[in-house]
Amino acid sequence: MNLHDWIDELCDLLDVESEADEALLGDLAEVAHDNVHPTAGPVTAFLLGVAAGARDAGPDAVERMAAKVQALAEAWDRPAGAADETEEDSEADREVDDDLSHLDEIDEDDDDVDEEEEQEQDLLV
């Protein structure tokens, strides 16, 4: 099943008559994610859909609304003092590395035990 099939099934389930431009929504969600916030992508696509539905907008009107939303997202400036996403990711990565560093020690200990067991087996044979 591909994305278009998913959209068709979802529209049937939700009992809506609608066409969705997957590429337009995907691009818009990506721009919002990259420029505003990671969860801004799906929220932006949702709100565009709500606005389109409320206005009974056709494909051309949806494209015009999407262009306005994309321009807003591309010009979005994060508040002063807000951490850059890459800084947050780097800090989180360091925390995960610290939390998982003990696994390397466990692996080393397991290797030592394996060598000892092999030596014992050799002596028994």
N, CA, C and O of each residue as an XYZ file, in Angstrom:
500
protein
N       0.849     -1.172      0.000
C       0.000      0.000      0.000
C       0.895      1.235      0.000
O       1.881      1.295      0.735
N       0.548      2.216     -0.826
C       1.337      3.441     -0.888
C       0.588      4.598     -0.223
O      -0.518      4.416      0.286
N       1.179      5.752     -0.230
C       0.597      6.909      0.448
C      -0.757      7.280     -0.149
O      -1.695      7.598      0.582
N      -0.857      7.240     -1.470
C      -2.134      7.590     -2.108
C      -3.245      6.635     -1.664
O      -4.368      7.063     -1.400
N      -2.926      5.343     -1.583
C      -3.912      4.364     -1.097
C      -4.306      4.672      0.349
O      -5.480      4.591      0.708
N      -3.324      5.024      1.170
C      -3.588      5.373      2.565
C      -4.551      6.556      2.638
O      -5.509      6.534      3.411
N      -4.296      7.586      1.832
C      -5.151      8.770      1.832
C      -6.573      8.402      1.414
O      -7.538      8.858      2.027
N      -6.705      7.580      0.377
C      -8.038      7.139     -0.062
C      -8.767      6.399      1.054
O      -9.943      6.656      1.313
N      -8.063      5.479      1.712
C      -8.685      4.713      2.804
C      -9.049      5.618      3.978
O     -10.108      5.464      4.586
N      -8.169      6.555      4.286
C      -8.421      7.480      5.386
C      -9.632      8.369      5.096
O     -10.458      8.601      5.979
N      -9.738      8.860      3.871
C     -10.896      9.666      3.492
C     -12.183      8.852      3.593
O     -13.209      9.362      4.042
N     -12.129      7.587      3.177
C     -13.308      6.724      3.311
C     -13.673      6.547      4.778
O     -14.842      6.653      5.149
N     -12.673      6.277      5.611
C     -12.912      6.060      7.031
C     -13.519      7.301      7.700
O     -14.442      7.202      8.509
N     -12.976      8.467      7.339
C     -13.429      9.721      7.944
C     -14.654     10.300      7.233
O     -15.188     11.333      7.639
N     -15.091      9.626      6.170
C     -16.260     10.037      5.402
C     -16.113     11.470      4.892
O     -16.995     12.308      5.077
N     -14.968     11.728      4.241
C     -14.738     13.029      3.626
C     -14.410     12.838      2.152
O     -13.740     11.884      1.756
N     -14.900     13.767      1.366
C     -14.568     13.806     -0.054
C     -13.447     14.819     -0.201
O     -13.673     16.023     -0.079
N     -12.262     14.345     -0.459
C     -11.142     15.266     -0.535
C     -10.016     14.660     -1.352
O      -9.851     13.442     -1.413
N      -9.275     15.509     -1.958
C      -8.045     15.124     -2.625
C      -6.910     15.801     -1.873
O      -7.021     16.963     -1.482
N      -5.849     15.091     -1.678
C      -4.695     15.668     -0.977
C      -3.486     15.626     -1.903
O      -3.184     14.597     -2.508
N      -2.815     16.739     -2.000
C      -1.574     16.819     -2.771
C      -0.451     16.403     -1.826
O       0.064     17.206     -1.047
N      -0.083     15.112     -1.918
C       0.899     14.564     -0.980
C       2.217     15.326     -1.010
O       2.818     15.577      0.035
N       2.668     15.696     -2.211
C       3.955     16.390     -2.333
C       3.882     17.768     -1.679
O       4.800     18.172     -0.965
N       2.792     18.481     -1.926
C       2.618     19.808     -1.334
C       2.607     19.731      0.187
O       3.302     20.494      0.857
N       1.821     18.812      0.728
C       1.733     18.671      2.183
C       3.062     18.208      2.777
O       3.474     18.688      3.832
N       3.725     17.285      2.104
C       5.015     16.795      2.587
C       6.067     17.885      2.624
O       6.811     18.015      3.596
N       6.122     18.672      1.547
C       7.088     19.774      1.496
C       6.789     20.819      2.560
O       7.698     21.307      3.232
N       5.518     21.160      2.711
C       5.122     22.154      3.705
C       5.454     21.671      5.125
O       5.978     22.430      5.941
N       5.146     20.417      5.401
C       5.442     19.855      6.722
C       6.947     19.853      6.990
O       7.382     20.123      8.109
N       7.733     19.551      5.970
C       9.193     19.528      6.141
C       9.741     20.924      6.449
O      10.593     21.080      7.324
N       9.248     21.938      5.728
C       9.707     23.308      5.969
C       9.339     23.747      7.384
O      10.154     24.350      8.082
N       8.106     23.444      7.807
C       7.683     23.821      9.165
C       8.511     23.084     10.214
O       8.905     23.669     11.223
N       8.770     21.816      9.977
C       9.598     21.020     10.896
C      10.993     21.620     11.019
O      11.509     21.799     12.123
N      11.593     21.924      9.883
C      12.979     22.398      9.871
C      13.129     23.821     10.404
O      14.148     24.140     11.017
N      12.135     24.679     10.182
C      12.282     26.097     10.521
C      11.569     26.524     11.798
O      11.917     27.545     12.391
N      10.581     25.754     12.221
C       9.788     26.187     13.367
C      10.017     25.275     14.562
O      10.527     25.710     15.595
N       9.640     24.011     14.419
C       9.723     23.053     15.521
C       9.465     21.667     14.940
O       8.723     21.546     13.965
N      10.055     20.622     15.510
C       9.843     19.282     14.953
C       8.373     18.871     14.832
O       8.012     18.176     13.882
N       7.534     19.276     15.754
C       6.128     18.888     15.647
C       5.299     19.893     14.854
O       4.096     19.697     14.682
N       5.917     20.957     14.371
C       5.187     21.945     13.579
C       4.754     21.386     12.231
O       3.777     21.862     11.653
N       5.459     20.388     11.724
C       5.106     19.829     10.419
C       3.695     19.263     10.370
O       2.877     19.716      9.569
N       3.398     18.279     11.214
C       2.041     17.720     11.162
C       0.975     18.716     11.610
O      -0.137     18.703     11.082
N       1.294     19.576     12.574
C       0.313     20.565     13.030
C      -0.010     21.535     11.898
O      -1.168     21.902     11.699
N       1.006     21.944     11.165
C       0.816     22.870     10.047
C      -0.049     22.238      8.964
O      -0.969     22.877      8.455
N       0.238     20.995      8.609
C      -0.566     20.310      7.597
C      -2.016     20.165      8.061
O      -2.947     20.342      7.275
N      -2.200     19.845      9.338
C      -3.550     19.722      9.896
C      -4.302     21.047      9.792
O      -5.436     21.085      9.313
N      -3.669     22.134     10.241
C      -4.342     23.427     10.227
C      -4.622     23.909      8.804
O      -5.641     24.557      8.565
N      -3.748     23.608      7.874
C      -4.019     23.932      6.477
C      -5.265     23.178      6.013
O      -6.107     23.736      5.310
N      -5.377     21.922      6.406
C      -6.558     21.143      6.050
C      -7.829     21.694      6.673
O      -8.876     21.742      6.027
N      -7.734     22.111      7.931
C      -8.896     22.708      8.602
C      -9.312     23.975      7.864
O     -10.497     24.176      7.596
N      -8.342     24.836      7.533
C      -8.644     26.083      6.829
C      -9.241     25.798      5.453
O     -10.198     26.454      5.042
N      -8.683     24.833      4.752
C      -9.197     24.489      3.424
C     -10.624     23.966      3.512
O     -11.474     24.317      2.694
N     -10.882     23.127      4.506
C     -12.221     22.588      4.681
C     -13.227     23.645      5.067
O     -14.354     23.645      4.573
N     -12.826     24.553      5.953
C     -13.729     25.612      6.401
C     -14.113     26.540      5.253
O     -15.206     27.107      5.240
N     -13.210     26.691      4.294
C     -13.458     27.585      3.163
C     -13.959     26.818      1.938
O     -14.236     27.416      0.898
N     -14.074     25.500      2.061
C     -14.439     24.657      0.921
C     -13.529     24.991     -0.263
O     -13.979     25.139     -1.400
N     -12.240     25.102      0.045
C     -11.249     25.556     -0.927
C     -10.930     24.474     -1.953
O     -10.829     23.291     -1.627
N     -10.776     24.905     -3.181
C     -10.349     24.012     -4.247
C      -8.832     23.896     -4.253
O      -8.149     24.543     -3.460
N      -8.311     23.069     -5.151
C      -6.855     22.844     -5.190
C      -6.031     24.116     -5.373
O      -4.978     24.255     -4.751
N      -6.485     25.042     -6.208
C      -5.718     26.275     -6.422
C      -5.670     27.130     -5.157
O      -4.633     27.703     -4.823
N      -6.797     27.210     -4.461
C      -6.840     27.990     -3.223
C      -5.963     27.343     -2.159
O      -5.294     28.044     -1.401
N      -5.959     26.016     -2.094
C      -5.114     25.314     -1.123
C      -3.646     25.591     -1.423
O      -2.856     25.804     -0.502
N      -3.276     25.589     -2.688
C      -1.888     25.885     -3.057
C      -1.505     27.304     -2.644
O      -0.395     27.530     -2.162
N      -2.423     28.269     -2.830
C      -2.131     29.650     -2.427
C      -1.981     29.746     -0.905
O      -1.072     30.414     -0.411
N      -2.869     29.082     -0.168
C      -2.749     29.093      1.294
C      -1.447     28.426      1.724
O      -0.765     28.915      2.624
N      -1.102     27.319      1.086
C       0.131     26.605      1.436
C       1.352     27.474      1.167
O       2.313     27.447      1.935
N       1.322     28.247      0.078
C       2.447     29.135     -0.239
C       2.606     30.196      0.851
O       3.727     30.519      1.243
N       1.488     30.739      1.343
C       1.550     31.733      2.423
C       2.106     31.109      3.705
O       2.936     31.704      4.392
N       1.635     29.908      4.009
C       2.095     29.223      5.226
C       3.583     28.895      5.112
O       4.336     29.051      6.074
N       4.001     28.439      3.931
C       5.414     28.106      3.744
C       6.279     29.353      3.883
O       7.356     29.289      4.475
N       5.829     30.484      3.348
C       6.597     31.727      3.483
C       6.726     32.117      4.956
O       7.785     32.564      5.397
N       5.643     31.944      5.710
C       5.707     32.237      7.145
C       6.722     31.322      7.834
O       7.536     31.787      8.631
N       6.675     30.039      7.530
C       7.595     29.080      8.164
C       9.043     29.363      7.786
O       9.938     29.261      8.625
N       9.275     29.716      6.530
C      10.648     29.998      6.091
C      11.199     31.261      6.753
O      12.405     31.373      6.972
N      10.317     32.211      7.069
C      10.757     33.459      7.697
C      10.728     33.383      9.219
O      11.106     34.337      9.899
N      10.280     32.253      9.752
C      10.107     32.135     11.199
C      11.434     32.308     11.910
O      12.446     31.725     11.523
N      11.412     33.126     12.964
C      12.606     33.349     13.765
C      12.305     32.850     15.159
O      11.323     33.262     15.776
N      13.130     31.980     15.646
C      12.924     31.441     16.990
C      13.128     32.530     18.021
O      13.914     33.451     17.801
N      12.431     32.439     19.146
C      12.585     33.452     20.197
C      14.020     33.514     20.708
O      14.755     32.528     20.671
N      14.398     34.695     21.185
C      15.741     34.869     21.742
C      15.950     33.880     22.879
O      15.072     33.690     23.721
N      17.104     33.260     22.893
C      17.433     32.326     23.962
C      16.960     30.910     23.703
O      17.316     29.997     24.447
N      16.157     30.707     22.650
C      15.704     29.343     22.342
C      16.892     28.546     21.823
O      17.654     29.017     20.979
N      17.032     27.359     22.330
C      18.150     26.514     21.910
C      17.957     26.081     20.474
O      16.848     25.758     20.048
N      19.041     26.080     19.743
C      19.010     25.555     18.391
C      18.770     24.056     18.482
O      19.278     23.404     19.395
N      18.007     23.501     17.553
C      17.689     22.073     17.586
C      18.956     21.222     17.597
O      19.000     20.182     18.254
N      19.992     21.663     16.869
C      21.211     20.864     16.828
C      21.913     20.870     18.182
O      22.532     19.879     18.569
N      21.814     21.997     18.908
C      22.407     22.034     20.247
C      21.692     21.066     21.168
O      22.326     20.336     21.930
N      20.347     21.060     21.094
C      19.571     20.145     21.923
C      19.899     18.701     21.571
O      20.041     17.853     22.452
N      20.018     18.430     20.271
C      20.335     17.074     19.843
C      21.709     16.646     20.339
O      21.884     15.511     20.781
N      22.691     17.557     20.267
C      24.039     17.229     20.709
C      24.057     16.931     22.205
O      24.697     15.978     22.649
N      23.355     17.749     22.970
C      23.316     17.532     24.412
C      22.628     16.199     24.730
O      23.094     15.437     25.577
N      21.532     15.933     24.052
C      20.816     14.666     24.270
C      21.690     13.488     23.873
O      21.706     12.464     24.555
N      22.421     13.631     22.767
C      23.313     12.551     22.330
C      24.395     12.280     23.373
O      24.730     11.127     23.642
N      24.945     13.356     23.965
C      25.968     13.169     24.997
C      25.386     12.455     26.214
O      26.030     11.584     26.799
N      24.159     12.833     26.593
C      23.523     12.178     27.740
C      23.296     10.696     27.464
O      23.527      9.856     28.334
N      22.847     10.381     26.266
C      22.626      8.979     25.909
C      23.950      8.231     25.904
O      24.034      7.107     26.400
N      24.998      8.859     25.339
C      26.311      8.218     25.324
C      26.792      7.927     26.741
O      27.321      6.850     27.016
N      26.603      8.898     27.641
C      27.005      8.691     29.029
C      26.209      7.557     29.666
O      26.763      6.706     30.361
N      24.901      7.560     29.416
C      24.044      6.518     30.004
C      24.403      5.129     29.488
O      24.283      4.139     30.209
N      24.840      5.068     28.245
C      25.107      3.762     27.641
C      26.563      3.339     27.722
O      26.900      2.231     27.303
N      27.434      4.186     28.249
C      28.854      3.848     28.294
C      29.110      2.599     29.132
O      30.074      1.873     28.887
N      28.258      2.348     30.113
C      28.444      1.164     30.950
C      28.252     -0.127     30.143
O      28.724     -1.188     30.552
N      27.562     -0.038     29.002
C      27.371     -1.236     28.178
C      28.695     -1.715     27.600
O      28.920     -2.917     27.458
N      29.577     -0.765     27.266
C      30.899     -1.147     26.768
C      31.653     -1.931     27.835
O      32.319     -2.922     27.533
N      31.545     -1.479     29.094
C      32.207     -2.176     30.191
C      31.631     -3.576     30.367
O      32.366     -4.529     30.626
N      30.325     -3.692     30.228
C      29.684     -5.011     30.354
C      30.173     -5.932     29.250
O      30.454     -7.104     29.499
N      30.277     -5.409     28.023
C      30.767     -6.213     26.907
C      32.189     -6.687     27.173
O      32.521     -7.837     26.889
N      33.037     -5.805     27.721
C      34.415     -6.183     28.024
C      34.444     -7.270     29.092
O      35.220     -8.221     28.999
N      33.588     -7.122     30.113
C      33.514     -8.132     31.168
C      33.047     -9.469     30.604
O      33.562    -10.518     30.990
N      32.081     -9.440     29.697
C      31.590    -10.674     29.074
C      32.689    -11.351     28.270
O      32.793    -12.578     28.264
N      33.515    -10.550     27.588
C      34.620    -11.123     26.819
C      35.597    -11.838     27.749
O      36.087    -12.920     27.426
N      35.881    -11.229     28.911
C      36.792    -11.846     29.873
C      36.214    -13.172     30.373
O      36.937    -14.161     30.491
N      34.907    -13.190     30.666
C      34.258    -14.414     31.148
C      34.298    -15.485     30.081
O      34.548    -16.651     30.386
N      34.058    -15.113     28.830
C      34.094    -16.078     27.729
C      35.477    -16.713     27.607
O      35.587    -17.919     27.387
N      36.528    -15.911     27.747
C      37.887    -16.443     27.661
C      38.160    -17.409     28.811
O      38.777    -18.456     28.610
N      37.705    -17.064     30.010
C      37.907    -17.930     31.167
C      37.169    -19.253     30.981
O      37.705    -20.312     31.307
N      35.940    -19.199     30.457
C      35.165    -20.421     30.230
C      35.837    -21.304     29.191
O      35.853    -22.526     29.335
N      36.390    -20.702     28.148
C      37.085    -21.473     27.127
C      38.306    -22.174     27.720
O      38.583    -23.333     27.411
N      39.032    -21.449     28.580
C      40.214    -22.048     29.198
C      39.805    -23.215     30.095
O      40.477    -24.247     30.109
N      38.705    -23.064     30.849
C      38.229    -24.153     31.693
C      37.821    -25.356     30.863
O      38.100    -26.498     31.226
N      37.156    -25.089     29.741
C      36.722    -26.173     28.847
C      37.934    -26.928     28.294
O      37.925    -28.154     28.188
N      38.977    -26.165     27.944
C      40.188    -26.791     27.406
C      40.835    -27.708     28.464
O      41.358    -28.777     28.148
N      40.783    -27.263     29.703
C      41.377    -28.061     30.766
C      40.558    -29.346     31.009
O      41.121    -30.387     31.349
N      39.254    -29.266     30.835
C      38.391    -30.434     31.061
C      38.543    -31.460     29.945
O      38.317    -32.647     30.179
N      38.900    -31.062     28.802
C      38.987    -31.987     27.671
C      40.266    -32.731     27.658
O      40.494    -33.551     26.768
